[in-house]
Every structure is written in structure tokens, then in C-alpha cells.
Short mmCIF file of C-alpha atoms in Angstrom, two decimals:
data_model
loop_
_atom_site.label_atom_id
_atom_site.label_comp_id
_atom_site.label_asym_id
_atom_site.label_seq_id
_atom_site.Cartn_x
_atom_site.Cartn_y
_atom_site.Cartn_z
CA UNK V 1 76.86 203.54 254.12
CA UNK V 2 73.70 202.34 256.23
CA UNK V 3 70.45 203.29 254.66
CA UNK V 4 69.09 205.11 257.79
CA UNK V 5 71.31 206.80 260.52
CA UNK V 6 70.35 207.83 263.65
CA UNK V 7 72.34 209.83 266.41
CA UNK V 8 73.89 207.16 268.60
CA UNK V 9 72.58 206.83 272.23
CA UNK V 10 71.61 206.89 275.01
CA UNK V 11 69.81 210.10 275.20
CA UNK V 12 69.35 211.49 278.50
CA UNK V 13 67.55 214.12 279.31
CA UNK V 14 65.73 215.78 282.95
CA UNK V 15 62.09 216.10 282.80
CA UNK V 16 60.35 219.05 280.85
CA UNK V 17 63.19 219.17 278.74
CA UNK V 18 63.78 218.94 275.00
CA UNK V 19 64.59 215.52 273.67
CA UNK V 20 66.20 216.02 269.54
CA UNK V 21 66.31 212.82 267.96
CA UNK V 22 68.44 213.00 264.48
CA UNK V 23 67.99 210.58 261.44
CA UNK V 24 69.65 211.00 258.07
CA UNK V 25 69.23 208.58 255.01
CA UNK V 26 70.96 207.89 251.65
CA UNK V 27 68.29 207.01 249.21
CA UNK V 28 67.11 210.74 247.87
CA UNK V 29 63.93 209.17 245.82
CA UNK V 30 62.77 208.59 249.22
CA UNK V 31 58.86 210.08 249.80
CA UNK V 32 57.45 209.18 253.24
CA UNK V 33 59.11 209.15 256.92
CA UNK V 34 58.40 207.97 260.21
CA UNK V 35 59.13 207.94 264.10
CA UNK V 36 58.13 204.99 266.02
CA UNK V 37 58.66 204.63 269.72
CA UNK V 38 59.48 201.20 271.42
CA UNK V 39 59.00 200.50 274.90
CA UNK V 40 61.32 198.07 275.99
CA UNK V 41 60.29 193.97 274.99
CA UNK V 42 57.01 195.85 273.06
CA UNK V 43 56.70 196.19 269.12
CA UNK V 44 57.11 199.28 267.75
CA UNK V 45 54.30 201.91 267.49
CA UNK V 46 54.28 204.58 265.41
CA UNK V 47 54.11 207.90 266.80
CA UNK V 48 55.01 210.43 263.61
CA UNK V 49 54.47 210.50 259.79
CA UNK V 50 56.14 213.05 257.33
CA UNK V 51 55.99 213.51 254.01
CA UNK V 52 56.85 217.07 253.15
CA UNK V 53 59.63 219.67 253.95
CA UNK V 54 59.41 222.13 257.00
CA UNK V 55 57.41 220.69 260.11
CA UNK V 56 54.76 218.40 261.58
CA UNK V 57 53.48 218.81 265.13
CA UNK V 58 51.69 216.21 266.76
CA UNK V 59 51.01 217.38 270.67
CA UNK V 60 53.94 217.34 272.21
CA UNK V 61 56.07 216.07 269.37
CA UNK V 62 57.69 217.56 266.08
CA UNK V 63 58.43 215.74 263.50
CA UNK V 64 60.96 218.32 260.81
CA UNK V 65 62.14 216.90 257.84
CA UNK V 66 64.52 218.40 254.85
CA UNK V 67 65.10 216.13 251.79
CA UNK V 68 67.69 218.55 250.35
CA UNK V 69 69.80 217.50 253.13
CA UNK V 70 68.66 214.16 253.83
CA UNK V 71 67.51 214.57 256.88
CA UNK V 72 64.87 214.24 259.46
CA UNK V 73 64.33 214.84 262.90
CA UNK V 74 61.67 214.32 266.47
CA UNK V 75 61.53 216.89 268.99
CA UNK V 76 60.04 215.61 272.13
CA UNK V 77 59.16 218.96 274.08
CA UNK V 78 57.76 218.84 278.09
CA UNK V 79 59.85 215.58 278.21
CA UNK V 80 57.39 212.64 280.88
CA UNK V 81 59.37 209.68 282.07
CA UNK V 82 56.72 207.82 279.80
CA UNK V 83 58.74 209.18 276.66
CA UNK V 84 61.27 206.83 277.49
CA UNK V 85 61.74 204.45 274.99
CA UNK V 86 63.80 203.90 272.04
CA UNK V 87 63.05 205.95 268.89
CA UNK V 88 63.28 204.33 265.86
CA UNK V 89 63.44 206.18 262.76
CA UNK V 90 61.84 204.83 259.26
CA UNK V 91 62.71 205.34 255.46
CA UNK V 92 60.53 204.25 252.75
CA UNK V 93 62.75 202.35 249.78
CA UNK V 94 60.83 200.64 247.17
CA UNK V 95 57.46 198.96 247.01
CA UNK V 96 56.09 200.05 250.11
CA UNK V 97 58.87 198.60 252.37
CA UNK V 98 60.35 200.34 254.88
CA UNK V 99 64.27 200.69 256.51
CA UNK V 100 64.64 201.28 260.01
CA UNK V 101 67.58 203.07 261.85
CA UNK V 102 69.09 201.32 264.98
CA UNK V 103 67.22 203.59 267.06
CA UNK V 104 68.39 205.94 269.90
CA UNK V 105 67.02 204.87 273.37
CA UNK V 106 66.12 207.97 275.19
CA UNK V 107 65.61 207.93 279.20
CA UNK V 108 63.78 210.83 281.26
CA UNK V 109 65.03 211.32 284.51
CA UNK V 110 62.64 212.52 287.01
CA UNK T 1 43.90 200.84 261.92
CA UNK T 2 44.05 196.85 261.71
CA UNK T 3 44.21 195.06 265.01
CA UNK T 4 47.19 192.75 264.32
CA UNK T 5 47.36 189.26 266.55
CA UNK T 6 50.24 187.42 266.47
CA UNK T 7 51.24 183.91 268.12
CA UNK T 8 52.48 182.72 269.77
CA UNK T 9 54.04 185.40 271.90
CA UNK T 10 56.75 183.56 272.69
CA UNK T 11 58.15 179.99 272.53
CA UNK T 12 61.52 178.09 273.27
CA UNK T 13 62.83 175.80 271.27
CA UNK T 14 65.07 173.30 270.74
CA UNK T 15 68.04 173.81 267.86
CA UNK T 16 66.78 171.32 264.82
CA UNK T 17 63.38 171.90 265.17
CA UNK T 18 60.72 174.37 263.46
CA UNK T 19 58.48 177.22 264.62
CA UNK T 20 55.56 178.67 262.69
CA UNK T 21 54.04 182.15 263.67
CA UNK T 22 51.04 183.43 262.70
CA UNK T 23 49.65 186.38 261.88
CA UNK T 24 46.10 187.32 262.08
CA UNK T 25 44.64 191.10 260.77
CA UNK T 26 41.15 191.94 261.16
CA UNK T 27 40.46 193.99 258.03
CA UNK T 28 41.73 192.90 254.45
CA UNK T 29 45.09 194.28 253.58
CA UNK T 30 46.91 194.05 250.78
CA UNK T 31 50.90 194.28 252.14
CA UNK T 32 52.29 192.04 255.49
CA UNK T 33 55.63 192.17 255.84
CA UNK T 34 57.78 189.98 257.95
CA UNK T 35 60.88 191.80 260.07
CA UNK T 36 63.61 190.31 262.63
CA UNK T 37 64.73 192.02 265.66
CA UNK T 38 67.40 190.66 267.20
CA UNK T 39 68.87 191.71 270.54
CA UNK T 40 69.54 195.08 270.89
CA UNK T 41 69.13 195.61 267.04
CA UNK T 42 66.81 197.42 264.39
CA UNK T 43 64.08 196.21 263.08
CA UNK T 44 65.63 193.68 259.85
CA UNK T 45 62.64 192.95 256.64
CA UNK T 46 62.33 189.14 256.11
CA UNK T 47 60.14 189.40 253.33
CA UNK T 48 57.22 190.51 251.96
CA UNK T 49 54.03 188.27 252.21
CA UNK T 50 51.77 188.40 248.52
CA UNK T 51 48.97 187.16 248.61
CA UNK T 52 48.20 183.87 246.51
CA UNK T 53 52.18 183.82 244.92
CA UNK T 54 55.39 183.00 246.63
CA UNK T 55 56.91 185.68 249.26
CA UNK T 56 59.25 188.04 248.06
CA UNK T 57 62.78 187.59 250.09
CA UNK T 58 65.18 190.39 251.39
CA UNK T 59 69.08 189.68 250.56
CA UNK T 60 70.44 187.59 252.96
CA UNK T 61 66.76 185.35 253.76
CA UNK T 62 65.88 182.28 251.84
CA UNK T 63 62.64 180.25 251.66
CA UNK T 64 64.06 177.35 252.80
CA UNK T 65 65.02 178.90 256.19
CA UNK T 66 61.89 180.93 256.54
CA UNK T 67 58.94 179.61 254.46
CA UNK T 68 55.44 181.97 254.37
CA UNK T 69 52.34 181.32 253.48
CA UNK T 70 50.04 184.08 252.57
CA UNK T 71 46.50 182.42 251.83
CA UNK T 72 44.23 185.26 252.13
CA UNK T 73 44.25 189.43 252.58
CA UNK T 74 43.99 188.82 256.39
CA UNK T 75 46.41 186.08 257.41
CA UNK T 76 50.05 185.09 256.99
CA UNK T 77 52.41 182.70 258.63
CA UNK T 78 56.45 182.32 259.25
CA UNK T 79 57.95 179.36 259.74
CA UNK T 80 61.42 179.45 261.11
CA UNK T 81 62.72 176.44 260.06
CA UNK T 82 65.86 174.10 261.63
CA UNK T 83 66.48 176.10 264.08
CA UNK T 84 69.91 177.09 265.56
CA UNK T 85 70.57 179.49 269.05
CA UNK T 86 71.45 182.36 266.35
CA UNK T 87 67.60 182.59 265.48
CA UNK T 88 67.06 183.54 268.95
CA UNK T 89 64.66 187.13 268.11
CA UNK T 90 61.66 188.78 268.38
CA UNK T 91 59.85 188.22 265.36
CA UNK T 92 57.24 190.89 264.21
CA UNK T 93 54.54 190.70 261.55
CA UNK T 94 53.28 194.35 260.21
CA UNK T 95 50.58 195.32 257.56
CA UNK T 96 50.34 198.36 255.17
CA UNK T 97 48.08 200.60 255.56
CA UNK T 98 47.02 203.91 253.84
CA UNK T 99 47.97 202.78 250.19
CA UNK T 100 49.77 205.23 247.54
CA UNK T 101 52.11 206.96 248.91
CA UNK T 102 51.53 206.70 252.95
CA UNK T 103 52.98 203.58 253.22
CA UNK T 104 52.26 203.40 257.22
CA UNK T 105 53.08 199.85 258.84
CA UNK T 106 51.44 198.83 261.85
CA UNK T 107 53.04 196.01 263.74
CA UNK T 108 51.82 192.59 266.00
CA UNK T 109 52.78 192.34 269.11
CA UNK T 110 55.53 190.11 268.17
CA UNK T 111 56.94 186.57 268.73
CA UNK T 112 59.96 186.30 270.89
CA UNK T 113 61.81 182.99 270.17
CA UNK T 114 64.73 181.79 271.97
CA UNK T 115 66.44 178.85 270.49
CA UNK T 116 68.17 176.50 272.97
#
């Protein structure tokens, strides 16, 4: 079982629309979460921090996150051509290092 | 948070030979990490850079094949060494920030390497 899952891609969606973005990860001691967004041949950025159940709103994203269930998710509402990207999601393990999902690319079609 | 410089940006090299990157922070941090993305894949951890001791390895990466210095709180290097066309990534430093708990990276702008 891979450390960090994400919902397999490509995600399209039409402008102004809802993007979900879906992550789910084994290790249950795990504290802190994250969503960073790639542009393609960039370095990741990060874009969304969560540490606690229920949500996190950042503008126009969401960041929800449930540990009973292992999960954690983006929401990308009013959907710009500029969200698109790939997504990666991020799981603390121990001593401060991080696992990454393989990401779900997510285009915005105009 | 830290501006991160990283170089080279890219480079092309021949299979045999040896590539150091190097990573440059602005502000003193205590954690740099060192991660592999190859095509089309997620972000892989190298190691972890300490400071004044040797690097601390991820299963699968040895310190013969990727040697790090860590002299200081505010610069590392990576050398890929004896290269081979399967080393062909983008290699990305990234520093800690927020301490306790937050553990937030921050990434460089990255090193792509393509291995002829």
C-alpha cells in the first residue's frame, strides 16, 4: 500500500466549476497535511496547510481533512485556467519529512 | 519564507561523470531535504541534509551515489555521482520551516539533469 493516494487523473473540468481533489494515507500517527500545486517544468509551491479535522479555506480553495478516515481533500471553487496544474498532495511521516502522492494534473477548459 | 536558489538550473551530462547542485537559503534553517522527480513522477526524498554530521539516506539512496555536504544552516550541496541516462530528473532542494509541528517545506527552483 502507497503511503499517500491520490485520485488518478487527469481532472478536467469547464471554467467556474468545482475542481475535488482526493488524497488518502496509511500512516494514522500522521499530524500535518498539505496541497501543493505544480505548474508544469516548475517546483512545487505550496498552496494549503491542515492540521485539524473539519475545514480550511484559503480564497478560493478548501482544504477538508478527516483523520478517522484517513483522508483529505482540495476544493478548487470558481475554477481560472491558471488553476491548472498538477496537485500534489503531502503527508508528514517521521522527523519532519514529508511523502508526496503522484499528484492529479487538473486542466481548466475555457 | 526562505528564498531558496538552486544551481544550476539545468545541465547535461555525459554517463560516467558527476554533477554537484547547490543549494543556497537566505535565512538559517535547521532541516534541507533533498527529493528526486523523475518524469512524470512524485516528488521521491533523497535524504535529509544535518548540519555538521553525515546526511541521513532514504531506502533505496546511498552516499556513494549521492554524496551531501551540509556545512552551515544556509547551504547544502548534491552531488550525483557516475552518472548513468536513468538519473535523468529534476532535482529539488527544500527547507523546513515553521518548526514543531508545522513542518512546511518550501522548495528551489530545481535542477533538471539529463544524462546522455
Amino acid at each position: 500500500q502507497k503511503e499517500v493516494e491520490q485520485n488518478s487523473g487527469p481532472l478536467s473540468v469547464p471554467e467556474g466549476a468545482i475542481a475535488s481533489l482526493n488524497c488518502t494515507y496509511s500512516d494514522r500517527v500522521s499530524q500535518s497535511f498539505f496541497w501543493y500545486r505544480q505548474y508544469s517544468g516548475k517546483s512545487p509551491e505550496l498552496i494549503m496547510s491542515i492540521y485539524s479535522n473539519g475545514d480550511k479555506e484559503d480564497g478560493r480553495f478548501t482544504a477538508q481533512l478527516n483523520k478517522a478516515s484517513q483522508y483529505v481533500s482540495l476544493l478548487i471553487r470558481d475554477s481560472q485556467p491558471s488553476d491548472s496544474a498538477t496537485y500534489l498532495c503531502a503527508v508528514n511521516r517521521s522527523a519532519y519529512k514529508l511523502s508526496f502522492g503522484a499528484g492529479t494534473t487538473v486542466t481548466v477548459r475555457a | 519564507s526562505a528564498v531558496i536558489s538552486q544551481k544550476p538550473s539545468r545541465d547535461i551530462c555525459q554517463r560516467g561523470t558527476s554533477l554537484t547542485i547547490q543549494c543556497q537559503v537566505d535565512s538559517q534553517v535547521t532541516m534541507m531535504f533533498w527529493y528526486r522527480q523523475q518524469p512524470g513522477q512524485s516528488l521521491t526524498l533523497i535524504a535529509t541534509a544535518n548540519q555538521g554530521s553525515e546526511a541521513t539516506y532514504e531506502s533505496g539512496f546511498v552516499i556513494d551515489k549521492f554524496p551531501i555536504s551540509r556545512p552551515n544552516l544556509t547551504f547544502s550541496t548534491l552531488t550525483v555521482s557516475n552518472m548513468s541516462p536513468e538519473d535523468s530528473s529534476i532535482y529539488l532542494c527544500s527547507v523546513e520551516e515553521g518548526g514543531g509541528a508545522a513542518d512546511i517545506q518550501y522548495f528551489g527552483a530545481g535542477t533538471r539533469l539529463s544524462v546522455l
